[in-house]
């Protein structure tokens, strides 16, 4: 009886330890499955995207998609406890550079190069592990420079408006991303849709 009791006690201790370990693991996951996994404070993220050419003019044709590079630093993370979503919510600050080339339909030697330089900030939330959903605002300038023998002057115009996007990380450092935005200025010089790659450091 004594041996059996000792055996039962040992079994119960192991069971209790296993249950406590499982609860600790579940609790840890519940509170780290949020934005902390995707956007930890102080983290740096890069994005490389290919977007729809933003200029819409009957006199020029795009010769390439808009290629953009964006980077952002997470300045705040785990802003609130979102219940089943864990410690969630993050804010970032960053930059955006996009480039696109256009040519005159009637003359392939003449064209214009668009350089888009922007400041961006976004709020991030993770509804599903590894899926970073965000939305924010951008503002900056577009620099239009003539190429070839185009008889145009370099022109600088304001660009600003809202954007939304999502990133899905396949690994700890790499994933895919999609963004959608709208330039609220009269020239609409920001791509409405862009798709590419996300890198986390």
Coordinates of C-alpha atoms in Angstrom, one line a residue, residues 11-22:
X11 CA 2.4 10.4 -10.6
X12 CA 0.2 13.2 -9.3
X13 CA 3.2 15.5 -8.9
X14 CA 4.3 14.8 -12.4
X15 CA 0.7 15.4 -13.7
X16 CA 0.5 18.7 -11.8
X17 CA 3.9 19.9 -13.1
X18 CA 2.8 19.0 -16.6
X19 CA -0.5 20.8 -16.3
X20 CA 1.2 23.9 -14.8
X21 CA 3.8 23.9 -17.6
X22 CA 1.0 23.6 -20.2

